[in-house]
DNA sequence: TGCTTGACATAAT
DNA sequence: CATTATGCCAAGC
């Protein structure tokens, strides 16, 4: 339990790598998407996109982090350990007004979040 | 304390 | 444009 509790804390504890990643993901506006590398760069972890994915993977359910708006560089939803979840993510994005390609890809040219 | 795994990115072919 | 190979860091056991 302590391990689980500690995990939940580290997720909300600012200053940690994961906390910074969550902070960036939270900044993604609705109806827009960002790539893992983009989030990593904004979080100050340029080049460490893997950590972004891992951080979201450890993200607790019910969190205020719109992990669904984070996609890979191909503009597609990355496969995760939980089968079926990809469809859930796609549904959430479509609900925000994001259109998917016939191949299940998003037009990053059109929906890419441009931070300023 | 140290090793293995992991929601990826980028470059090269 | 698709696929393959390599590199990065942090968290978990």
mmCIF file of C-alpha atoms (C1' of nucleotides) in Angstrom:
data_model
loop_
_atom_site.group_PDB
_atom_site.id
_atom_site.type_symbol
_atom_site.label_atom_id
_atom_site.label_comp_id
_atom_site.label_asym_id
_atom_site.label_seq_id
_atom_site.Cartn_x
_atom_site.Cartn_y
_atom_site.Cartn_z
ATOM 1 C CA UNK A 1 0.000 0.000 0.000
ATOM 2 C CA UNK A 2 2.696 2.398 0.862
ATOM 3 C CA UNK A 3 4.199 1.753 -2.516
ATOM 4 C CA UNK A 4 0.874 2.530 -4.186
ATOM 5 C CA UNK A 5 0.326 5.587 -2.050
ATOM 6 C CA UNK A 6 3.830 6.761 -2.762
ATOM 7 C CA UNK A 7 3.209 6.292 -6.434
ATOM 8 C CA UNK A 8 0.099 8.461 -6.256
ATOM 9 C CA UNK A 9 2.009 11.122 -4.406
ATOM 10 C CA UNK A 10 4.893 11.203 -6.812
ATOM 11 C CA UNK A 11 2.350 11.736 -9.558
ATOM 12 C CA UNK A 12 1.063 14.872 -7.886
ATOM 13 C CA UNK A 13 4.344 15.926 -6.358
ATOM 14 C CA UNK A 14 5.712 18.920 -8.279
ATOM 15 C CA UNK A 15 9.376 19.123 -9.039
ATOM 16 C CA UNK A 16 9.550 15.511 -10.140
ATOM 17 C CA UNK A 17 9.918 14.534 -13.770
ATOM 18 C CA UNK A 18 6.462 13.062 -13.859
ATOM 19 C CA UNK A 19 4.886 16.048 -12.148
ATOM 20 C CA UNK A 20 6.349 18.369 -14.782
ATOM 21 C CA UNK A 21 5.048 16.143 -17.548
ATOM 22 C CA UNK A 22 1.567 16.154 -16.103
ATOM 23 C CA UNK A 23 1.717 19.932 -15.816
ATOM 24 C CA UNK A 24 2.467 20.235 -19.526
ATOM 25 C CA UNK A 25 -0.234 17.779 -20.540
ATOM 26 C CA UNK A 26 -2.715 19.727 -18.464
ATOM 27 C CA UNK A 27 -1.859 22.786 -20.555
ATOM 28 C CA UNK A 28 -3.062 21.107 -23.745
ATOM 29 C CA UNK A 29 -6.271 22.874 -24.802
ATOM 30 C CA UNK A 30 -9.370 20.895 -25.643
ATOM 31 C CA UNK A 31 -9.729 19.838 -29.262
ATOM 32 C CA UNK A 32 -5.955 19.850 -29.733
ATOM 33 C CA UNK A 33 -3.249 17.200 -29.469
ATOM 34 C CA UNK A 34 0.465 17.136 -28.695
ATOM 35 C CA UNK A 35 3.167 14.564 -29.352
ATOM 36 C CA UNK A 36 5.202 12.869 -26.662
ATOM 37 C CA UNK A 37 8.338 14.586 -27.875
ATOM 38 C CA UNK A 38 6.597 17.927 -27.769
ATOM 39 C CA UNK A 39 5.431 17.390 -24.210
ATOM 40 C CA UNK A 40 8.887 16.191 -23.241
ATOM 41 C CA UNK A 41 10.451 19.324 -24.685
ATOM 42 C CA UNK A 42 7.992 21.616 -22.945
ATOM 43 C CA UNK A 43 8.608 19.737 -19.710
ATOM 44 C CA UNK A 44 12.325 20.373 -20.089
ATOM 45 C CA UNK A 45 13.041 16.771 -21.023
ATOM 46 C CA UNK A 46 13.795 17.255 -24.696
ATOM 47 C CA UNK A 47 14.601 13.917 -26.262
ATOM 48 C CA UNK A 48 13.165 11.886 -23.443
ATOM 49 C CA UNK A 49 9.764 11.187 -24.923
ATOM 50 C CA UNK A 50 9.800 7.730 -23.408
ATOM 51 C CA UNK A 51 9.529 9.198 -19.961
ATOM 52 C CA UNK A 52 6.415 11.040 -21.037
ATOM 53 C CA UNK A 53 4.752 7.839 -22.128
ATOM 54 C CA UNK A 54 5.858 6.068 -18.998
ATOM 55 C CA UNK A 55 4.576 8.897 -16.839
ATOM 56 C CA UNK A 56 1.178 8.758 -18.484
ATOM 57 C CA UNK A 57 1.180 5.008 -18.109
ATOM 58 C CA UNK A 58 1.574 5.438 -14.361
ATOM 59 C CA UNK A 59 -1.101 8.084 -14.404
ATOM 60 C CA UNK A 60 -3.874 7.166 -11.926
ATOM 61 C CA UNK A 61 -7.436 6.922 -13.230
ATOM 62 C CA UNK A 62 -9.579 9.920 -12.434
ATOM 63 C CA UNK A 63 -6.661 12.308 -12.712
ATOM 64 C CA UNK A 64 -7.157 15.755 -14.175
ATOM 65 C CA UNK A 65 -4.539 15.036 -16.819
ATOM 66 C CA UNK A 66 -5.939 14.793 -20.365
ATOM 67 C CA UNK A 67 -3.571 11.960 -21.347
ATOM 68 C CA UNK A 68 -5.876 11.293 -24.260
ATOM 69 C CA UNK A 69 -4.559 14.414 -26.001
ATOM 70 C CA UNK A 70 -1.058 12.996 -26.126
ATOM 71 C CA UNK A 71 -0.232 10.991 -29.244
ATOM 72 C CA UNK A 72 2.954 9.765 -30.910
ATOM 73 C CA UNK A 73 4.902 11.619 -33.617
ATOM 74 C CA UNK A 74 2.946 9.833 -36.332
ATOM 75 C CA UNK A 75 -0.267 11.435 -35.097
ATOM 76 C CA UNK A 76 -1.549 8.049 -34.121
ATOM 77 C CA UNK A 77 -2.623 6.568 -30.829
ATOM 78 C CA UNK A 78 0.142 4.460 -29.329
ATOM 79 C CA UNK A 79 -0.663 0.922 -28.377
ATOM 80 C CA UNK A 80 -0.597 0.365 -24.646
ATOM 81 C CA UNK A 81 -0.688 -2.561 -22.265
ATOM 82 C CA UNK A 82 -4.456 -2.336 -22.008
ATOM 83 C CA UNK A 83 -6.198 -3.579 -25.176
ATOM 84 C CA UNK A 84 -9.278 -1.618 -26.106
ATOM 85 C CA UNK A 85 -8.102 1.489 -24.321
ATOM 86 C CA UNK A 86 -6.918 2.822 -27.665
ATOM 87 C CA UNK A 87 -10.478 2.889 -28.885
ATOM 88 C CA UNK A 88 -11.465 4.724 -25.729
ATOM 89 C CA UNK A 89 -8.838 7.354 -26.369
ATOM 90 C CA UNK A 90 -9.981 7.730 -29.945
ATOM 91 C CA UNK A 91 -13.556 8.141 -28.801
ATOM 92 C CA UNK A 92 -12.544 10.843 -26.341
ATOM 93 C CA UNK A 93 -10.623 12.737 -29.011
ATOM 94 C CA UNK A 94 -13.463 12.500 -31.501
ATOM 95 C CA UNK A 95 -15.737 13.795 -28.789
ATOM 96 C CA UNK A 96 -13.506 16.858 -28.577
ATOM 97 C CA UNK A 97 -13.980 17.440 -32.275
ATOM 98 C CA UNK A 98 -10.798 15.798 -33.531
ATOM 99 C CA UNK A 99 -11.179 13.952 -36.840
ATOM 100 C CA UNK A 100 -9.328 10.709 -37.553
ATOM 101 C CA UNK A 101 -7.883 9.585 -40.832
ATOM 102 C CA UNK A 102 -9.072 6.421 -42.595
ATOM 103 C CA UNK A 103 -5.954 4.773 -41.184
ATOM 104 C CA UNK A 104 -6.811 5.931 -37.672
ATOM 105 C CA UNK A 105 -4.349 8.805 -37.761
ATOM 106 C CA UNK A 106 -4.859 12.401 -36.755
ATOM 107 C CA UNK A 107 -3.858 15.307 -38.990
ATOM 108 C CA UNK A 108 -1.145 16.772 -36.807
ATOM 109 C CA UNK A 109 -0.852 19.546 -39.362
ATOM 110 C CA UNK A 110 -4.327 20.498 -38.342
ATOM 111 C CA UNK A 111 -4.670 19.560 -34.669
ATOM 112 C CA UNK A 112 -1.136 19.996 -33.371
ATOM 113 C CA UNK A 113 -1.070 22.186 -30.253
ATOM 114 C CA UNK A 114 1.186 25.183 -30.798
ATOM 115 C CA UNK A 115 2.389 26.463 -27.421
ATOM 116 C CA UNK A 116 3.572 30.031 -27.280
ATOM 117 C "C1'" DT B 1 22.078 -0.774 -4.495
ATOM 118 C "C1'" DG B 2 21.726 -2.453 -9.160
ATOM 119 C "C1'" DC B 3 19.300 -4.511 -13.182
ATOM 120 C "C1'" DT B 4 15.181 -4.696 -16.424
ATOM 121 C "C1'" DT B 5 11.325 -2.700 -18.605
ATOM 122 C "C1'" DG B 6 8.808 0.957 -20.809
ATOM 123 C "C1'" DA B 7 1.831 5.194 -23.810
ATOM 124 C "C1'" DC B 8 8.624 7.177 -27.883
ATOM 125 C "C1'" DA B 9 11.746 9.979 -31.120
ATOM 126 C "C1'" DT B 10 14.974 10.381 -34.621
ATOM 127 C "C1'" DA B 11 18.076 8.916 -38.358
ATOM 128 C "C1'" DA B 12 19.160 5.728 -41.778
ATOM 129 C "C1'" DT B 13 17.795 2.258 -45.403
ATOM 130 C "C1'" DC C 1 6.081 6.957 -46.793
ATOM 131 C "C1'" DA C 2 7.212 2.349 -44.045
ATOM 132 C "C1'" DT C 3 10.401 -0.256 -41.489
ATOM 133 C "C1'" DT C 4 14.573 -1.125 -38.640
ATOM 134 C "C1'" DA C 5 18.070 -0.032 -35.276
ATOM 135 C "C1'" DT C 6 19.830 2.884 -31.473
ATOM 136 C "C1'" DG C 7 19.585 6.127 -27.475
ATOM 137 C "C1'" DC C 8 17.634 8.591 -23.660
ATOM 138 C "C1'" DC C 9 15.849 8.719 -18.322
ATOM 139 C "C1'" DA C 10 13.048 7.370 -14.565
ATOM 140 C "C1'" DA C 11 10.346 4.156 -11.890
ATOM 141 C "C1'" DG C 12 9.714 -0.515 -10.037
ATOM 142 C "C1'" DC C 13 11.429 -4.861 -7.869
#
